[in-house]
Amino acid sequence: MSATETLNQMQCEACQAGAPQVDEQELPELLRQIPDWQPIVVDGVMQLQRQYSFRNFKQAWAAHQKVAELAEAEGHHPALLLEWGSLTITWWTHAINGLHKNDFICAAKTDAVLNM
Ligand SMILES: C[C@H](O)[C@H](O)[C@H]1CNC2=NC(N)=NC(=O)C2=N1
């Protein structure tokens, strides 16, 4: 990743099994660029998670729609938990059971489309 290009200007790449997971050296710098996202481990799989709060279900639903459209545009898809007043988004790469640069790009793009 070039120094000047920020994550939300990058495009996801098609990710196949065997693609490299983000390594220990890259992780801190990438996490620094998406400070509102938490790295979590679920069943041994590292993921990125953020919970967005809204005034009601309708606003959370509208955000859910925007993220779904982003996912389709990038060809990379999150887990989405839509609740009254809340949308929890979790990014990881199924093909490699872990984090790929795509996940950081999509987290940054999620913040951009939700303006949060
Ligand atoms: C062919 C297509 O690129 C793949 O099936 C994509 C679709 N979306 C994806 N989304 C996520 N989160 N992980 C994947 O491994 C993945 N693979």
Short mmCIF file of N, CA, C and O and ligand atoms in Angstrom, two decimals:
data_model
loop_
_atom_site.label_atom_id
_atom_site.label_comp_id
_atom_site.label_asym_id
_atom_site.label_seq_id
_atom_site.Cartn_x
_atom_site.Cartn_y
_atom_site.Cartn_z
N MET A 1 0.87 -1.18 0.00
CA MET A 1 0.00 0.00 0.00
C MET A 1 0.91 1.22 0.00
O MET A 1 1.77 1.38 0.84
N SER A 2 0.65 2.10 -0.97
CA SER A 2 1.53 3.29 -1.01
C SER A 2 1.18 4.19 0.18
O SER A 2 0.05 4.19 0.67
N ALA A 3 2.17 4.95 0.62
CA ALA A 3 1.97 5.77 1.82
C ALA A 3 0.83 6.76 1.61
O ALA A 3 0.03 6.99 2.50
N THR A 4 0.72 7.31 0.41
CA THR A 4 -0.27 8.39 0.24
C THR A 4 -1.68 7.83 0.09
O THR A 4 -2.63 8.43 0.51
N GLU A 5 -1.80 6.63 -0.49
CA GLU A 5 -3.15 6.11 -0.75
C GLU A 5 -3.75 5.64 0.57
O GLU A 5 -3.16 4.86 1.29
N THR A 6 -4.94 6.13 0.90
CA THR A 6 -5.58 5.67 2.13
C THR A 6 -6.45 4.46 1.81
O THR A 6 -6.86 4.24 0.67
N LEU A 7 -6.74 3.72 2.86
CA LEU A 7 -7.47 2.45 2.70
C LEU A 7 -8.77 2.64 1.91
O LEU A 7 -9.12 1.84 1.05
N ASN A 8 -9.50 3.73 2.20
CA ASN A 8 -10.82 3.82 1.55
C ASN A 8 -10.74 4.26 0.10
O ASN A 8 -11.74 4.39 -0.58
N GLN A 9 -9.49 4.48 -0.39
CA GLN A 9 -9.33 4.76 -1.83
C GLN A 9 -8.92 3.49 -2.59
O GLN A 9 -8.82 3.51 -3.81
N MET A 10 -8.64 2.42 -1.85
CA MET A 10 -8.17 1.19 -2.50
C MET A 10 -9.36 0.33 -2.91
O MET A 10 -10.48 0.53 -2.44
N GLN A 11 -9.09 -0.60 -3.78
CA GLN A 11 -10.13 -1.55 -4.23
C GLN A 11 -9.81 -2.93 -3.67
O GLN A 11 -8.65 -3.32 -3.62
N CYS A 12 -10.84 -3.65 -3.30
CA CYS A 12 -10.64 -5.04 -2.87
C CYS A 12 -10.19 -5.88 -4.07
O CYS A 12 -10.54 -5.59 -5.19
N GLU A 13 -9.38 -6.90 -3.75
CA GLU A 13 -8.99 -7.81 -4.84
C GLU A 13 -9.69 -9.14 -4.61
O GLU A 13 -10.01 -9.49 -3.48
N ALA A 14 -9.92 -9.88 -5.69
CA ALA A 14 -10.52 -11.21 -5.54
C ALA A 14 -9.58 -12.03 -4.67
O ALA A 14 -8.36 -12.03 -4.87
N CYS A 15 -10.15 -12.67 -3.68
CA CYS A 15 -9.32 -13.33 -2.68
C CYS A 15 -9.55 -14.83 -2.74
O CYS A 15 -10.66 -15.31 -2.58
N GLN A 16 -8.50 -15.58 -3.02
CA GLN A 16 -8.63 -17.04 -3.11
C GLN A 16 -8.01 -17.68 -1.87
O GLN A 16 -7.19 -17.07 -1.19
N ALA A 17 -8.39 -18.94 -1.64
CA ALA A 17 -7.73 -19.70 -0.57
C ALA A 17 -6.23 -19.67 -0.85
O ALA A 17 -5.80 -19.70 -2.01
N GLY A 18 -5.45 -19.54 0.22
CA GLY A 18 -4.01 -19.50 0.00
C GLY A 18 -3.48 -18.09 -0.08
O GLY A 18 -2.27 -17.85 -0.01
N ALA A 19 -4.39 -17.10 -0.23
CA ALA A 19 -3.93 -15.70 -0.22
C ALA A 19 -3.36 -15.40 1.17
O ALA A 19 -3.79 -16.00 2.16
N PRO A 20 -2.41 -14.49 1.24
CA PRO A 20 -1.76 -14.23 2.54
C PRO A 20 -2.68 -13.50 3.51
O PRO A 20 -3.38 -12.55 3.12
N GLN A 21 -2.68 -13.95 4.77
CA GLN A 21 -3.34 -13.18 5.81
C GLN A 21 -2.45 -11.96 6.11
O GLN A 21 -1.26 -11.98 5.84
N VAL A 22 -3.08 -10.92 6.68
CA VAL A 22 -2.28 -9.78 7.13
C VAL A 22 -1.30 -10.28 8.18
O VAL A 22 -1.69 -11.02 9.09
N ASP A 23 -0.03 -9.90 8.08
CA ASP A 23 0.93 -10.46 9.04
C ASP A 23 1.13 -9.51 10.24
O ASP A 23 0.71 -8.36 10.24
N GLU A 24 1.80 -10.03 11.25
CA GLU A 24 1.99 -9.29 12.51
C GLU A 24 2.58 -7.90 12.29
O GLU A 24 2.20 -6.95 12.97
N GLN A 25 3.48 -7.78 11.32
CA GLN A 25 4.13 -6.48 11.10
C GLN A 25 3.13 -5.46 10.54
O GLN A 25 3.12 -4.31 10.92
N GLU A 26 2.27 -5.91 9.64
CA GLU A 26 1.33 -4.97 8.97
C GLU A 26 0.19 -4.57 9.90
O GLU A 26 -0.39 -3.50 9.78
N LEU A 27 -0.17 -5.49 10.80
CA LEU A 27 -1.41 -5.33 11.57
C LEU A 27 -1.51 -3.99 12.31
O LEU A 27 -2.49 -3.26 12.13
N PRO A 28 -0.50 -3.59 13.09
CA PRO A 28 -0.65 -2.35 13.87
C PRO A 28 -0.91 -1.13 12.99
O PRO A 28 -1.77 -0.30 13.31
N GLU A 29 -0.21 -1.03 11.88
CA GLU A 29 -0.38 0.14 10.99
C GLU A 29 -1.78 0.14 10.37
O GLU A 29 -2.46 1.16 10.32
N LEU A 30 -2.24 -1.02 9.97
CA LEU A 30 -3.58 -1.09 9.37
C LEU A 30 -4.65 -0.76 10.41
O LEU A 30 -5.59 -0.01 10.15
N LEU A 31 -4.50 -1.30 11.62
CA LEU A 31 -5.49 -1.02 12.69
C LEU A 31 -5.50 0.47 13.03
O LEU A 31 -6.55 1.05 13.30
N ARG A 32 -4.33 1.10 12.95
CA ARG A 32 -4.25 2.53 13.28
C ARG A 32 -5.12 3.34 12.33
O ARG A 32 -5.68 4.38 12.70
N GLN A 33 -5.31 2.85 11.10
CA GLN A 33 -6.08 3.60 10.10
C GLN A 33 -7.59 3.41 10.28
O GLN A 33 -8.38 4.13 9.66
N ILE A 34 -7.98 2.45 11.11
CA ILE A 34 -9.42 2.24 11.35
C ILE A 34 -9.62 2.15 12.87
O ILE A 34 -10.00 1.09 13.40
N PRO A 35 -9.36 3.25 13.57
CA PRO A 35 -9.29 3.24 15.04
C PRO A 35 -10.59 2.85 15.75
O PRO A 35 -10.57 2.45 16.90
N ASP A 36 -11.73 2.97 15.06
CA ASP A 36 -13.01 2.64 15.70
C ASP A 36 -13.38 1.16 15.57
O ASP A 36 -14.44 0.74 16.02
N TRP A 37 -12.51 0.39 14.95
CA TRP A 37 -12.79 -1.03 14.73
C TRP A 37 -11.98 -1.88 15.71
O TRP A 37 -10.81 -1.60 15.96
N GLN A 38 -12.62 -2.91 16.24
CA GLN A 38 -11.95 -3.80 17.20
C GLN A 38 -11.50 -5.07 16.51
O GLN A 38 -12.34 -5.72 15.86
N PRO A 39 -10.25 -5.46 16.66
CA PRO A 39 -9.88 -6.80 16.22
C PRO A 39 -10.40 -7.81 17.24
O PRO A 39 -10.22 -7.62 18.45
N ILE A 40 -11.11 -8.83 16.77
CA ILE A 40 -11.62 -9.87 17.67
C ILE A 40 -11.23 -11.22 17.09
O ILE A 40 -10.88 -11.32 15.90
N VAL A 41 -11.28 -12.26 17.91
CA VAL A 41 -11.00 -13.61 17.43
C VAL A 41 -12.23 -14.47 17.73
O VAL A 41 -12.67 -14.54 18.88
N VAL A 42 -12.80 -15.08 16.69
CA VAL A 42 -13.98 -15.93 16.86
C VAL A 42 -13.62 -17.30 16.29
O VAL A 42 -13.27 -17.41 15.11
N ASP A 43 -13.69 -18.31 17.15
CA ASP A 43 -13.30 -19.66 16.73
C ASP A 43 -11.95 -19.68 16.02
O ASP A 43 -11.79 -20.29 14.96
N GLY A 44 -11.01 -18.91 16.58
CA GLY A 44 -9.66 -18.91 16.04
C GLY A 44 -9.49 -18.05 14.80
O GLY A 44 -8.39 -18.01 14.22
N VAL A 45 -10.57 -17.36 14.38
CA VAL A 45 -10.51 -16.54 13.16
C VAL A 45 -10.49 -15.06 13.56
O VAL A 45 -11.42 -14.58 14.23
N MET A 46 -9.43 -14.34 13.17
CA MET A 46 -9.36 -12.93 13.50
C MET A 46 -10.30 -12.13 12.58
O MET A 46 -10.38 -12.39 11.37
N GLN A 47 -11.04 -11.20 13.20
CA GLN A 47 -12.05 -10.43 12.47
C GLN A 47 -11.98 -8.98 12.95
O GLN A 47 -11.38 -8.69 13.99
N LEU A 48 -12.63 -8.08 12.17
CA LEU A 48 -12.72 -6.67 12.55
C LEU A 48 -14.18 -6.36 12.82
O LEU A 48 -15.04 -6.70 12.00
N GLN A 49 -14.48 -5.73 13.96
CA GLN A 49 -15.88 -5.50 14.32
C GLN A 49 -16.09 -4.06 14.80
O GLN A 49 -15.24 -3.50 15.50
N ARG A 50 -17.22 -3.50 14.38
CA ARG A 50 -17.64 -2.20 14.89
C ARG A 50 -19.15 -2.20 15.05
O ARG A 50 -19.87 -2.70 14.18
N GLN A 51 -19.64 -1.61 16.15
CA GLN A 51 -21.07 -1.47 16.36
C GLN A 51 -21.44 0.00 16.19
O GLN A 51 -20.87 0.88 16.83
N TYR A 52 -22.37 0.27 15.28
CA TYR A 52 -22.87 1.62 15.04
C TYR A 52 -24.23 1.75 15.73
O TYR A 52 -25.07 0.86 15.63
N SER A 53 -24.44 2.89 16.41
CA SER A 53 -25.72 3.12 17.09
C SER A 53 -26.57 4.12 16.31
O SER A 53 -26.05 5.07 15.72
N PHE A 54 -27.89 3.88 16.34
CA PHE A 54 -28.84 4.74 15.62
C PHE A 54 -30.04 5.03 16.52
O PHE A 54 -30.22 4.36 17.54
N ARG A 55 -30.86 6.01 16.10
CA ARG A 55 -31.98 6.39 16.95
C ARG A 55 -33.09 5.35 16.95
O ARG A 55 -33.88 5.23 17.89
N ASN A 56 -33.13 4.55 15.83
CA ASN A 56 -34.26 3.61 15.72
C ASN A 56 -33.89 2.51 14.72
O ASN A 56 -32.79 2.48 14.17
N PHE A 57 -34.83 1.62 14.48
CA PHE A 57 -34.58 0.49 13.58
C PHE A 57 -34.44 0.98 12.14
O PHE A 57 -33.58 0.52 11.39
N LYS A 58 -35.27 1.93 11.78
CA LYS A 58 -35.30 2.40 10.38
C LYS A 58 -33.94 2.96 9.97
O LYS A 58 -33.44 2.69 8.87
N GLN A 59 -33.31 3.72 10.86
CA GLN A 59 -32.00 4.29 10.53
C GLN A 59 -30.93 3.20 10.45
O GLN A 59 -30.08 3.21 9.57
N ALA A 60 -31.03 2.22 11.36
CA ALA A 60 -30.07 1.10 11.32
C ALA A 60 -30.26 0.31 10.03
O ALA A 60 -29.31 -0.12 9.38
N TRP A 61 -31.50 0.14 9.63
CA TRP A 61 -31.85 -0.60 8.42
C TRP A 61 -31.29 0.11 7.19
O TRP A 61 -30.71 -0.51 6.29
N ALA A 62 -31.39 1.42 7.16
CA ALA A 62 -30.87 2.20 6.02
C ALA A 62 -29.34 2.04 5.93
O ALA A 62 -28.78 1.87 4.85
N ALA A 63 -28.70 2.03 7.10
CA ALA A 63 -27.24 1.85 7.11
C ALA A 63 -26.88 0.45 6.62
O ALA A 63 -25.94 0.26 5.84
N HIS A 64 -27.66 -0.51 7.05
CA HIS A 64 -27.48 -1.92 6.66
C HIS A 64 -27.52 -2.04 5.14
O HIS A 64 -26.68 -2.69 4.52
N GLN A 65 -28.48 -1.32 4.55
CA GLN A 65 -28.64 -1.34 3.09
C GLN A 65 -27.39 -0.79 2.40
O GLN A 65 -26.87 -1.35 1.44
N LYS A 66 -26.87 0.31 2.95
CA LYS A 66 -25.68 0.95 2.34
C LYS A 66 -24.48 0.01 2.39
O LYS A 66 -23.72 -0.10 1.44
N VAL A 67 -24.34 -0.68 3.52
CA VAL A 67 -23.18 -1.57 3.67
C VAL A 67 -23.34 -2.80 2.77
O VAL A 67 -22.38 -3.27 2.16
N ALA A 68 -24.57 -3.25 2.61
CA ALA A 68 -24.82 -4.39 1.72
C ALA A 68 -24.46 -4.02 0.28
O ALA A 68 -23.85 -4.80 -0.45
N GLU A 69 -24.78 -2.80 -0.10
CA GLU A 69 -24.45 -2.34 -1.46
C GLU A 69 -22.94 -2.18 -1.63
O GLU A 69 -22.38 -2.57 -2.66
N LEU A 70 -22.29 -1.69 -0.59
CA LEU A 70 -20.82 -1.60 -0.63
C LEU A 70 -20.21 -2.98 -0.82
O LEU A 70 -19.32 -3.18 -1.65
N ALA A 71 -20.71 -3.94 -0.07
CA ALA A 71 -20.18 -5.31 -0.14
C ALA A 71 -20.31 -5.87 -1.54
O ALA A 71 -19.38 -6.43 -2.12
N GLU A 72 -21.47 -5.69 -2.13
CA GLU A 72 -21.67 -6.19 -3.49
C GLU A 72 -20.73 -5.49 -4.47
O GLU A 72 -20.16 -6.12 -5.36
N ALA A 73 -20.55 -4.21 -4.28
CA ALA A 73 -19.67 -3.46 -5.20
C ALA A 73 -18.22 -3.92 -5.07
O ALA A 73 -17.49 -4.00 -6.06
N GLU A 74 -17.82 -4.30 -3.85
CA GLU A 74 -16.43 -4.72 -3.62
C GLU A 74 -16.24 -6.22 -3.82
O GLU A 74 -15.12 -6.72 -3.87
N GLY A 75 -17.35 -6.97 -3.90
CA GLY A 75 -17.24 -8.43 -4.00
C GLY A 75 -16.66 -9.03 -2.74
O GLY A 75 -16.01 -10.08 -2.76
N HIS A 76 -16.89 -8.36 -1.62
CA HIS A 76 -16.37 -8.80 -0.32
C HIS A 76 -17.46 -8.52 0.69
O HIS A 76 -18.05 -7.44 0.68
N HIS A 77 -17.80 -9.48 1.53
CA HIS A 77 -19.05 -9.41 2.30
C HIS A 77 -18.84 -9.58 3.80
O HIS A 77 -18.11 -10.47 4.22
N PRO A 78 -19.50 -8.74 4.59
CA PRO A 78 -19.39 -8.79 6.06
C PRO A 78 -20.50 -9.63 6.66
O PRO A 78 -21.48 -9.98 6.01
N ALA A 79 -20.34 -9.87 7.96
CA ALA A 79 -21.48 -10.31 8.77
C ALA A 79 -22.16 -9.04 9.26
O ALA A 79 -21.50 -8.09 9.69
N LEU A 80 -23.49 -9.02 9.18
CA LEU A 80 -24.26 -7.84 9.58
C LEU A 80 -25.30 -8.26 10.60
O LEU A 80 -26.11 -9.14 10.33
N LEU A 81 -25.26 -7.62 11.78
CA LEU A 81 -26.31 -7.86 12.78
C LEU A 81 -27.14 -6.59 12.90
O LEU A 81 -26.65 -5.56 13.40
N LEU A 82 -28.35 -6.65 12.41
CA LEU A 82 -29.26 -5.49 12.39
C LEU A 82 -30.23 -5.63 13.56
O LEU A 82 -30.94 -6.63 13.68
N GLU A 83 -30.22 -4.61 14.45
CA GLU A 83 -31.08 -4.63 15.64
C GLU A 83 -31.75 -3.28 15.77
O GLU A 83 -31.32 -2.31 15.13
N TRP A 84 -32.72 -3.18 16.63
CA TRP A 84 -33.32 -1.87 16.88
C TRP A 84 -32.21 -0.93 17.36
O TRP A 84 -31.55 -1.21 18.35
N GLY A 85 -31.94 0.13 16.61
CA GLY A 85 -30.99 1.15 17.05
C GLY A 85 -29.52 0.79 16.91
O GLY A 85 -28.65 1.53 17.38
N SER A 86 -29.25 -0.35 16.26
CA SER A 86 -27.84 -0.76 16.21
C SER A 86 -27.55 -1.61 14.97
O SER A 86 -28.40 -2.39 14.53
N LEU A 87 -26.36 -1.44 14.45
CA LEU A 87 -25.88 -2.30 13.36
C LEU A 87 -24.45 -2.69 13.71
O LEU A 87 -23.58 -1.84 13.88
N THR A 88 -24.25 -4.00 13.87
CA THR A 88 -22.90 -4.50 14.15
C THR A 88 -22.35 -5.13 12.89
O THR A 88 -22.99 -6.00 12.29
N ILE A 89 -21.17 -4.66 12.49
CA ILE A 89 -20.56 -5.11 11.24
C ILE A 89 -19.25 -5.81 11.55
O ILE A 89 -18.44 -5.32 12.33
N THR A 90 -19.09 -7.00 10.96
CA THR A 90 -17.88 -7.78 11.19
C THR A 90 -17.28 -8.19 9.85
O THR A 90 -17.98 -8.78 9.01
N TRP A 91 -16.03 -7.83 9.66
CA TRP A 91 -15.33 -8.15 8.40
C TRP A 91 -14.24 -9.20 8.66
O TRP A 91 -13.48 -9.08 9.61
N TRP A 92 -14.21 -10.22 7.85
CA TRP A 92 -13.08 -11.14 7.79
C TRP A 92 -13.16 -11.85 6.45
O TRP A 92 -14.14 -11.69 5.73
N THR A 93 -12.12 -12.58 6.08
CA THR A 93 -12.08 -13.24 4.78
C THR A 93 -12.27 -14.74 4.95
O THR A 93 -11.40 -15.42 5.50
N HIS A 94 -13.39 -15.23 4.52
CA HIS A 94 -13.73 -16.64 4.70
C HIS A 94 -12.70 -17.54 3.99
O HIS A 94 -12.28 -18.55 4.53
N ALA A 95 -12.27 -17.10 2.81
CA ALA A 95 -11.39 -17.96 1.98
C ALA A 95 -10.08 -18.29 2.70
O ALA A 95 -9.45 -19.30 2.43
N ILE A 96 -9.66 -17.39 3.62
CA ILE A 96 -8.39 -17.64 4.31
C ILE A 96 -8.56 -17.73 5.82
O ILE A 96 -7.58 -17.73 6.57
N ASN A 97 -9.84 -17.77 6.25
CA ASN A 97 -10.12 -17.88 7.70
C ASN A 97 -9.35 -16.88 8.53
O ASN A 97 -8.73 -17.23 9.56
N GLY A 98 -9.34 -15.65 8.04
CA GLY A 98 -8.61 -14.62 8.79
C GLY A 98 -8.74 -13.28 8.11
O GLY A 98 -9.66 -13.06 7.33
N LEU A 99 -7.80 -12.40 8.45
CA LEU A 99 -7.86 -11.02 7.92
C LEU A 99 -6.97 -10.86 6.69
O LEU A 99 -5.79 -11.23 6.71
N HIS A 100 -7.55 -10.29 5.66
CA HIS A 100 -6.85 -9.92 4.43
C HIS A 100 -6.90 -8.40 4.34
O HIS A 100 -7.74 -7.77 5.00
N LYS A 101 -6.06 -7.80 3.52
CA LYS A 101 -6.11 -6.33 3.38
C LYS A 101 -7.52 -5.88 2.96
O LYS A 101 -7.98 -4.81 3.34
N ASN A 102 -8.22 -6.74 2.21
CA ASN A 102 -9.60 -6.41 1.82
C ASN A 102 -10.47 -6.02 3.02
O ASN A 102 -11.33 -5.15 2.91
N ASP A 103 -10.25 -6.68 4.13
CA ASP A 103 -11.09 -6.43 5.30
C ASP A 103 -10.86 -5.03 5.86
O ASP A 103 -11.80 -4.36 6.29
N PHE A 104 -9.62 -4.57 5.79
CA PHE A 104 -9.29 -3.22 6.25
C PHE A 104 -9.82 -2.17 5.27
O PHE A 104 -10.34 -1.13 5.66
N ILE A 105 -9.71 -2.47 3.98
CA ILE A 105 -10.26 -1.57 2.95
C ILE A 105 -11.77 -1.43 3.17
O ILE A 105 -12.32 -0.32 3.19
N CYS A 106 -12.44 -2.57 3.38
CA CYS A 106 -13.90 -2.52 3.54
C CYS A 106 -14.31 -1.86 4.85
O CYS A 106 -15.33 -1.18 4.91
N ALA A 107 -13.53 -2.02 5.91
CA ALA A 107 -13.85 -1.33 7.17
C ALA A 107 -13.75 0.18 6.96
O ALA A 107 -14.63 0.94 7.36
N ALA A 108 -12.69 0.61 6.27
CA ALA A 108 -12.51 2.04 6.01
C ALA A 108 -13.64 2.56 5.10
O ALA A 108 -14.20 3.63 5.33
N LYS A 109 -14.01 1.78 4.11
CA LYS A 109 -15.09 2.20 3.20
C LYS A 109 -16.44 2.21 3.92
O LYS A 109 -17.31 3.01 3.62
N THR A 110 -16.61 1.29 4.89
CA THR A 110 -17.84 1.27 5.67
C THR A 110 -17.98 2.59 6.44
O THR A 110 -19.03 3.24 6.42
N ASP A 111 -16.88 3.00 7.09
CA ASP A 111 -16.93 4.28 7.82
C ASP A 111 -17.26 5.43 6.87
O ASP A 111 -18.01 6.34 7.23
N ALA A 112 -16.74 5.36 5.65
CA ALA A 112 -16.99 6.44 4.69
C ALA A 112 -18.46 6.46 4.27
O ALA A 112 -19.10 7.51 4.28
N VAL A 113 -19.02 5.30 3.92
CA VAL A 113 -20.42 5.30 3.44
C VAL A 113 -21.40 5.62 4.56
O VAL A 113 -22.48 6.15 4.31
N LEU A 114 -21.01 5.31 5.81
CA LEU A 114 -21.90 5.64 6.94
C LEU A 114 -21.54 6.99 7.54
O LEU A 114 -22.12 7.41 8.53
N ASN A 115 -20.52 7.63 6.95
CA ASN A 115 -20.06 8.94 7.45
C ASN A 115 -19.85 8.94 8.96
O ASN A 115 -20.26 9.84 9.66
N MET A 116 -19.22 7.84 9.46
CA MET A 116 -19.06 7.79 10.94
C MET A 116 -17.64 7.37 11.28
O MET A 116 -17.03 6.64 10.52
C1 LIG B 1 -15.66 -15.41 -5.77
C2 LIG B 1 -15.81 -14.35 -4.70
O1 LIG B 1 -14.81 -13.37 -4.88
C3 LIG B 1 -15.57 -14.96 -3.33
O2 LIG B 1 -16.45 -16.01 -3.08
C4 LIG B 1 -15.69 -13.91 -2.25
C5 LIG B 1 -17.08 -13.37 -2.01
N1 LIG B 1 -17.12 -12.56 -0.81
C6 LIG B 1 -16.30 -12.85 0.24
N2 LIG B 1 -16.42 -12.20 1.41
C7 LIG B 1 -15.66 -12.51 2.46
N3 LIG B 1 -15.81 -11.84 3.62
N4 LIG B 1 -14.75 -13.49 2.38
C8 LIG B 1 -14.53 -14.20 1.28
O3 LIG B 1 -13.68 -15.11 1.26
C9 LIG B 1 -15.31 -13.88 0.11
N5 LIG B 1 -15.12 -14.47 -1.05
#
